PDB file of C-alpha atoms in Angstrom:
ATOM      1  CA  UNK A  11      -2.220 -21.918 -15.401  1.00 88.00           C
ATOM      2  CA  UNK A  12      -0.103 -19.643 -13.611  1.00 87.00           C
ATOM      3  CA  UNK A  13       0.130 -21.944 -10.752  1.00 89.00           C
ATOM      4  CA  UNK A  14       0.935 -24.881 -12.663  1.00 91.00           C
ATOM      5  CA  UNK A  15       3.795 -22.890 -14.203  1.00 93.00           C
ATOM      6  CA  UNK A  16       5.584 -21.818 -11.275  1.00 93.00           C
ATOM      7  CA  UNK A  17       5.148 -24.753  -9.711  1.00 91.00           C
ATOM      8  CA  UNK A  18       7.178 -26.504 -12.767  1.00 93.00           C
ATOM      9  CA  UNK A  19       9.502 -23.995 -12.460  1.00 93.00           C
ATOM     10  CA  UNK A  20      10.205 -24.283  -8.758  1.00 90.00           C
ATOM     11  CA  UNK A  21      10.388 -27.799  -9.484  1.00 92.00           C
ATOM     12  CA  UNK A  22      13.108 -27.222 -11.805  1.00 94.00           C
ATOM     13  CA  UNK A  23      15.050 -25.094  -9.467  1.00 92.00           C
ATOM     14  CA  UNK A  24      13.235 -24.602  -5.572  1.00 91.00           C
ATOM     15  CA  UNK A  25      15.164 -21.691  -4.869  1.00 92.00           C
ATOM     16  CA  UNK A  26      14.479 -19.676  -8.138  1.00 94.00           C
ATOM     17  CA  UNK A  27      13.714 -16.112  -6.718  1.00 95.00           C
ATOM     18  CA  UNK A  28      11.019 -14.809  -9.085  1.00 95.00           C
ATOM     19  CA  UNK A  29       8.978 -17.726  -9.472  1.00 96.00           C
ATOM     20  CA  UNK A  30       8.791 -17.734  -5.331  1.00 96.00           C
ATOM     21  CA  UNK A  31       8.233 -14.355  -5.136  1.00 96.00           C
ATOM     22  CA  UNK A  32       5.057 -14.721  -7.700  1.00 96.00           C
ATOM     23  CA  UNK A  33       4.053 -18.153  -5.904  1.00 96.00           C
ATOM     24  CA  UNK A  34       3.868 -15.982  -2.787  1.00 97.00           C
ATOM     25  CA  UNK A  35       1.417 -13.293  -4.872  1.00 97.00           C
ATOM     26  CA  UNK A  36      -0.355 -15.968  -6.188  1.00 96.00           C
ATOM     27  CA  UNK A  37      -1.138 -17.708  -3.158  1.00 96.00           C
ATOM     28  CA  UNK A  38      -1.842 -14.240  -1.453  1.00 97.00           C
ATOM     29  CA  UNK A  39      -4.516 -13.761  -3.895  1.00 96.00           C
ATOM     30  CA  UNK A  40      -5.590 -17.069  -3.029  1.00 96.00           C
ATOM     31  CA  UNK A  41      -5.980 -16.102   0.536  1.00 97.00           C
ATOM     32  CA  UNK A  42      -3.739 -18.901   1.279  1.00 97.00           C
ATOM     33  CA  UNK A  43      -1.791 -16.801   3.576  1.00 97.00           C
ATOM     34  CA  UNK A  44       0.347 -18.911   5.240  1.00 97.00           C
ATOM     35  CA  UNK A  45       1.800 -20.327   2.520  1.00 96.00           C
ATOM     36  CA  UNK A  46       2.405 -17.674   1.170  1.00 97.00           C
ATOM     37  CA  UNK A  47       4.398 -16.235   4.420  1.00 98.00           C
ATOM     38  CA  UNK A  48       5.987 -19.177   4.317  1.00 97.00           C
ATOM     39  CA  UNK A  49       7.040 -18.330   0.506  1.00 96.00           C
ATOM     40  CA  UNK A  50       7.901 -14.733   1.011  1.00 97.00           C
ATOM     41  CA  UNK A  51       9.882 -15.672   3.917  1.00 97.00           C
ATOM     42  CA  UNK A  52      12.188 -18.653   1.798  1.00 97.00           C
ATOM     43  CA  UNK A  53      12.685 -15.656  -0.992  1.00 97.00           C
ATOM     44  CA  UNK A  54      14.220 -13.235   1.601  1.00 97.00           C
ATOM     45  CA  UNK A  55      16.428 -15.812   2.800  1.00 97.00           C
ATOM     46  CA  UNK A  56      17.969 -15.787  -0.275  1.00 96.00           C
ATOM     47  CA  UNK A  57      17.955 -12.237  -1.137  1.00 97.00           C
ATOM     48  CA  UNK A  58      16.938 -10.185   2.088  1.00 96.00           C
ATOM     49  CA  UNK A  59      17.128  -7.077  -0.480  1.00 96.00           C
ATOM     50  CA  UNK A  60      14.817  -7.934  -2.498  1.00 97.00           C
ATOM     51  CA  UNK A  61      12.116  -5.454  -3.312  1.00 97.00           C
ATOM     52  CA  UNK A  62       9.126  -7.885  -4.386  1.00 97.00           C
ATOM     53  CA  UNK A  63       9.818 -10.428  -1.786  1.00 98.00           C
ATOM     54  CA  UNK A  64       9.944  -7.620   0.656  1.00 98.00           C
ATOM     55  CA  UNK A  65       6.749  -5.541  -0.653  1.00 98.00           C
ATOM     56  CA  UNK A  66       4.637  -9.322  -0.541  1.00 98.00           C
ATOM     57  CA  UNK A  67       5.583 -10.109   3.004  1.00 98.00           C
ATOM     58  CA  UNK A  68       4.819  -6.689   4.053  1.00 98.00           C
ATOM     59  CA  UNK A  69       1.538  -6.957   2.323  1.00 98.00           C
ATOM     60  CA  UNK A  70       1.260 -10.916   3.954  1.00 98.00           C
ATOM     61  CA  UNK A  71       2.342  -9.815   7.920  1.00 98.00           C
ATOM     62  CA  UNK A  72      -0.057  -6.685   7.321  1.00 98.00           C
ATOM     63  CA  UNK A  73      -3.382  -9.244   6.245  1.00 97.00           C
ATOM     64  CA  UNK A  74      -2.557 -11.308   8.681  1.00 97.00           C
ATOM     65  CA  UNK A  75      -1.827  -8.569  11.608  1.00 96.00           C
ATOM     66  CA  UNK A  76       1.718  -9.195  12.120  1.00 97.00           C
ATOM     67  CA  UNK A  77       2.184  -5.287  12.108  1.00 98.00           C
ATOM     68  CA  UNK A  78       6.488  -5.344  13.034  1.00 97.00           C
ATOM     69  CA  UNK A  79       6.926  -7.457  10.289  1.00 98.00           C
ATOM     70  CA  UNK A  80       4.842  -5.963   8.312  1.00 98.00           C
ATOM     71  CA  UNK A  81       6.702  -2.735   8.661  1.00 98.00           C
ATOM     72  CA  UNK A  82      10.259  -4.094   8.278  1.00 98.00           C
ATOM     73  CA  UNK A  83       8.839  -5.551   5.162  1.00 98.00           C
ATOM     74  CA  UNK A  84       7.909  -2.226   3.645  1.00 98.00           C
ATOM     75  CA  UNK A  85      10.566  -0.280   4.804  1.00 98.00           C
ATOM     76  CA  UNK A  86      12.978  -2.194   2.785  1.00 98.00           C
ATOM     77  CA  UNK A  87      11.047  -2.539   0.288  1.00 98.00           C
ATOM     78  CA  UNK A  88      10.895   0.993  -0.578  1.00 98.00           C
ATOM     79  CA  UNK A  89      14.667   0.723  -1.039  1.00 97.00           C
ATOM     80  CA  UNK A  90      13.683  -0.749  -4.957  1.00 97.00           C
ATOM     81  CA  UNK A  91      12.316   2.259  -6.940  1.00 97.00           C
ATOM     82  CA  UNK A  92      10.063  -0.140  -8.154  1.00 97.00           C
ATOM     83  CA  UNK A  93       8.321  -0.761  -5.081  1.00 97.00           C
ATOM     84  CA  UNK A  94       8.792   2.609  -3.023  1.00 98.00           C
ATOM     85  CA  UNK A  95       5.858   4.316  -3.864  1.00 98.00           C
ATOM     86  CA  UNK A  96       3.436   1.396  -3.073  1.00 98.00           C
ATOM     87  CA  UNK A  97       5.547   0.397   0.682  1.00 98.00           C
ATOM     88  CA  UNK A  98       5.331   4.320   1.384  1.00 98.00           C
ATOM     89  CA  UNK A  99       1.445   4.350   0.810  1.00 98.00           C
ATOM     90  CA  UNK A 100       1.103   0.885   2.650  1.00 98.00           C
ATOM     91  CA  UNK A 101       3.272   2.054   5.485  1.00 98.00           C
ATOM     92  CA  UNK A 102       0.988   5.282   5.329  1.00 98.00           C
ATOM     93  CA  UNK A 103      -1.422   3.257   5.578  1.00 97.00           C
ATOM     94  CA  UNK A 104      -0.422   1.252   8.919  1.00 98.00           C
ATOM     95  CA  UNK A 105       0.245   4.584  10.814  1.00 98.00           C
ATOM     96  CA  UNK A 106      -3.073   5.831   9.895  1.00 97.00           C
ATOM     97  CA  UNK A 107      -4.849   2.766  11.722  1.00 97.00           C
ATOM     98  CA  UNK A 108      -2.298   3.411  14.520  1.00 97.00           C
ATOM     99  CA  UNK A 109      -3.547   6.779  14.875  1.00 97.00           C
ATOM    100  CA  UNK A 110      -0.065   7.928  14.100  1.00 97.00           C
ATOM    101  CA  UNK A 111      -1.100  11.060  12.014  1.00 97.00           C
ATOM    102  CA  UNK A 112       2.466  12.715  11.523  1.00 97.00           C
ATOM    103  CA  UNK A 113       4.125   9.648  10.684  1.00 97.00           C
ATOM    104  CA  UNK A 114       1.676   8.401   8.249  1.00 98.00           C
ATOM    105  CA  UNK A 115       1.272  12.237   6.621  1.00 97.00           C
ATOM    106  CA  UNK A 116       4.937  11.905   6.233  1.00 97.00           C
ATOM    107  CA  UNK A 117       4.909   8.399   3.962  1.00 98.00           C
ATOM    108  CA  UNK A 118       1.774   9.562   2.129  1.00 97.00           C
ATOM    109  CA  UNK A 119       4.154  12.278   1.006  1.00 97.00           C
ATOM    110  CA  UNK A 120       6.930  10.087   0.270  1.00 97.00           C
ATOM    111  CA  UNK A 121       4.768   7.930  -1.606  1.00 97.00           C
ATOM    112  CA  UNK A 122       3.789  10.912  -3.589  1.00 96.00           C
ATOM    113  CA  UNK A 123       7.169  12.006  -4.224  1.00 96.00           C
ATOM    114  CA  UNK A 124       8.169   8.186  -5.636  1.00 93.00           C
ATOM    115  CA  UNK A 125       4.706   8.803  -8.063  1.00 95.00           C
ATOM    116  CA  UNK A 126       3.012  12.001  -8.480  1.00 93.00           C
ATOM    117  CA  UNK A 127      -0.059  10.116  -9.693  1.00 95.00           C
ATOM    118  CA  UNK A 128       0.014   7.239  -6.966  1.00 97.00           C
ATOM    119  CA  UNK A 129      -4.113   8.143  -5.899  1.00 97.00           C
ATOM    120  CA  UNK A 130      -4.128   5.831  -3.361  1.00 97.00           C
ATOM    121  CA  UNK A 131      -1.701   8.078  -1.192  1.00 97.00           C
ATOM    122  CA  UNK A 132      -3.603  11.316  -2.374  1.00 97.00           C
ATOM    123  CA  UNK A 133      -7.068  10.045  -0.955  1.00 97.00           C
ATOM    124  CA  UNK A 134      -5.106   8.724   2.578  1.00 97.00           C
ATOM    125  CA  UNK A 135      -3.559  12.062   2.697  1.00 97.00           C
ATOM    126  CA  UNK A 136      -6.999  13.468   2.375  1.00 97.00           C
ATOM    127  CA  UNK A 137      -8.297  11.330   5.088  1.00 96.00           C
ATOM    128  CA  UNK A 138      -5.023  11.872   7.935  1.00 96.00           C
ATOM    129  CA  UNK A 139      -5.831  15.774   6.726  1.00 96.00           C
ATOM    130  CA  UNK A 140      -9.815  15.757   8.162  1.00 95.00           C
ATOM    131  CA  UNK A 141      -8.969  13.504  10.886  1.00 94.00           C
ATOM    132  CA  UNK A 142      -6.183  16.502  11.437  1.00 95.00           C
ATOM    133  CA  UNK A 143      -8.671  18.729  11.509  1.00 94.00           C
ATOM    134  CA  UNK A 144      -7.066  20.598   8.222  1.00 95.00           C
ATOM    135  CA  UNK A 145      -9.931  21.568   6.257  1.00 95.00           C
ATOM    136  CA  UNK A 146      -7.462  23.292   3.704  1.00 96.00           C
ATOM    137  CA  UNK A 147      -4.931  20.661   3.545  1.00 96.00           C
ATOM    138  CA  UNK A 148      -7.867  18.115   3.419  1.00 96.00           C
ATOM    139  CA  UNK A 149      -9.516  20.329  -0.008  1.00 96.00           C
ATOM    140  CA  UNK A 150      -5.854  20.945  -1.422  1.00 96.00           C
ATOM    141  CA  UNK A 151      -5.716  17.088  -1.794  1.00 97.00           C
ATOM    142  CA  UNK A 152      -8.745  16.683  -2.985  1.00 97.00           C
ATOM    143  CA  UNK A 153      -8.534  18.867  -5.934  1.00 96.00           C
ATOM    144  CA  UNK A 154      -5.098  17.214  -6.492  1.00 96.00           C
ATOM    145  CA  UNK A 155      -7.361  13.766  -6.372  1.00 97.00           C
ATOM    146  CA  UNK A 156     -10.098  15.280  -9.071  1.00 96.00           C
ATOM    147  CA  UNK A 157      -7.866  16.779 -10.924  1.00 96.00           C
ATOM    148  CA  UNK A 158      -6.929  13.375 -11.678  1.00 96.00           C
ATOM    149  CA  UNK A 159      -9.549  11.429 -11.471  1.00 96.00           C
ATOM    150  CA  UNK A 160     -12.617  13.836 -12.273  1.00 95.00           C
ATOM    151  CA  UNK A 161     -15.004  10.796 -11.345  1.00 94.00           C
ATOM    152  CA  UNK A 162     -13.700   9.936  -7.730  1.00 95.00           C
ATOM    153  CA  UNK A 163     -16.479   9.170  -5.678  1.00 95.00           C
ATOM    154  CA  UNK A 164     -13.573   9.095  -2.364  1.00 96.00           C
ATOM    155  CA  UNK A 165     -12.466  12.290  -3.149  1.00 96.00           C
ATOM    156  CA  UNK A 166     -16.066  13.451  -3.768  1.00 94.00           C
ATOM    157  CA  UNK A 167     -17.260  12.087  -0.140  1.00 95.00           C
ATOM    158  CA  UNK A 168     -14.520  13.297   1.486  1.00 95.00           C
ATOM    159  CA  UNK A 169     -15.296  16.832   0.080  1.00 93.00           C
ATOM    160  CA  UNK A 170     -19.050  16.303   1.779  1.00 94.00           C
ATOM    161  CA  UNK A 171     -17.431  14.705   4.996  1.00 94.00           C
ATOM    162  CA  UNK A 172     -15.385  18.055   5.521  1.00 92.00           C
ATOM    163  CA  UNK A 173     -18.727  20.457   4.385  1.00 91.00           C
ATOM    164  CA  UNK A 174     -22.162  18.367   4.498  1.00 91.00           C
ATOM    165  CA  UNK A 175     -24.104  20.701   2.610  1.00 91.00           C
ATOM    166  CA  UNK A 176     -26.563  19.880  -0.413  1.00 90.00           C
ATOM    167  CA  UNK A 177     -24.597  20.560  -3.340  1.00 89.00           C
ATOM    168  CA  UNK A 178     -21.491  18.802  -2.097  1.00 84.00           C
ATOM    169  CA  UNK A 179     -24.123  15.727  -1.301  1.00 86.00           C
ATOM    170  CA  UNK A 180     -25.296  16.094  -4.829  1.00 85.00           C
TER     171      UNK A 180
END
């Protein structure tokens, strides 16, 4: 339904930003990546600044390995509160597969600054912190993580990970 209703409303007007933006999500979701690029790509050419066109074709370029682009598309993204927190962890993210420790560290943190609560950039911290070797940094986070989500079965493995002994494999 949500197809058909975009698709009426692009109809109406081709070059109505929200409705190409969500077309681009939708068709994302779809796995119908390029189209969706291809989306993403006509919303920025009518507003290069704008965050949700920005945050999908970062998350589009990333699926699809075009890793530049998939930067630039974050890094302006995180210009629109509404988006920062999210293109800070996803841009955490990146640098963590690039072995960039520092760097991604640095926009977990940022990501936690935009939203205290954002978990997803609490358990990548955790993981850049073992791979860091920083056992204390590593269990700091992971309190942080329980402390919000008593039930976390990352934060819970990650725990073992850094001390494999029974009770934390229990």
């Amino acid at each position: 339904e949500a197809e058909t209703a975009l698709g009426k409303a692009l109809e109406k007007d081709s070059n109505y930003l929200p409705a190409l933006v969500k077309m681009a999500e939708l068709m994302y979701r779809n796995m119908k990546y390029a189209g969706a690029l291809k989306l993403a790509t006509r919303a920025l050419s009518i507003n290069t600044e704008d965050g949700g066109a920005n945050f999908i074709y970062g998350v589009i370029n990333d699926q699809l390995g075009n890793i530049t682009d998939a930067k630039d598309g974050f890094d302006i993204a995180s210009l629109d509160p509404a988006y920062r927190s999210a293109a800070y962890t996803s841009l955490a993210g990146i640098y963590f597969k690039e072995n960039k420790l520092d760097r991604a560290i640095a926009y977990a943190d940022r990501a936690m600054i935009s939203n205290q609560y954002n978990i997803e950039a609490l358990q990548l911290r955790a993981l850049i912190c073992r791979s860091k070797k920083e056992a204390d940094k590593a269990n700091e986070t992971i309190g942080a993580i329980l402390r919000l989500d008593p039930l976390n079965h990352f934060a819970r493995f990650e725990k073992y990970l850094l001390e494999p002994n029974m009770a934390n494999k229990d």
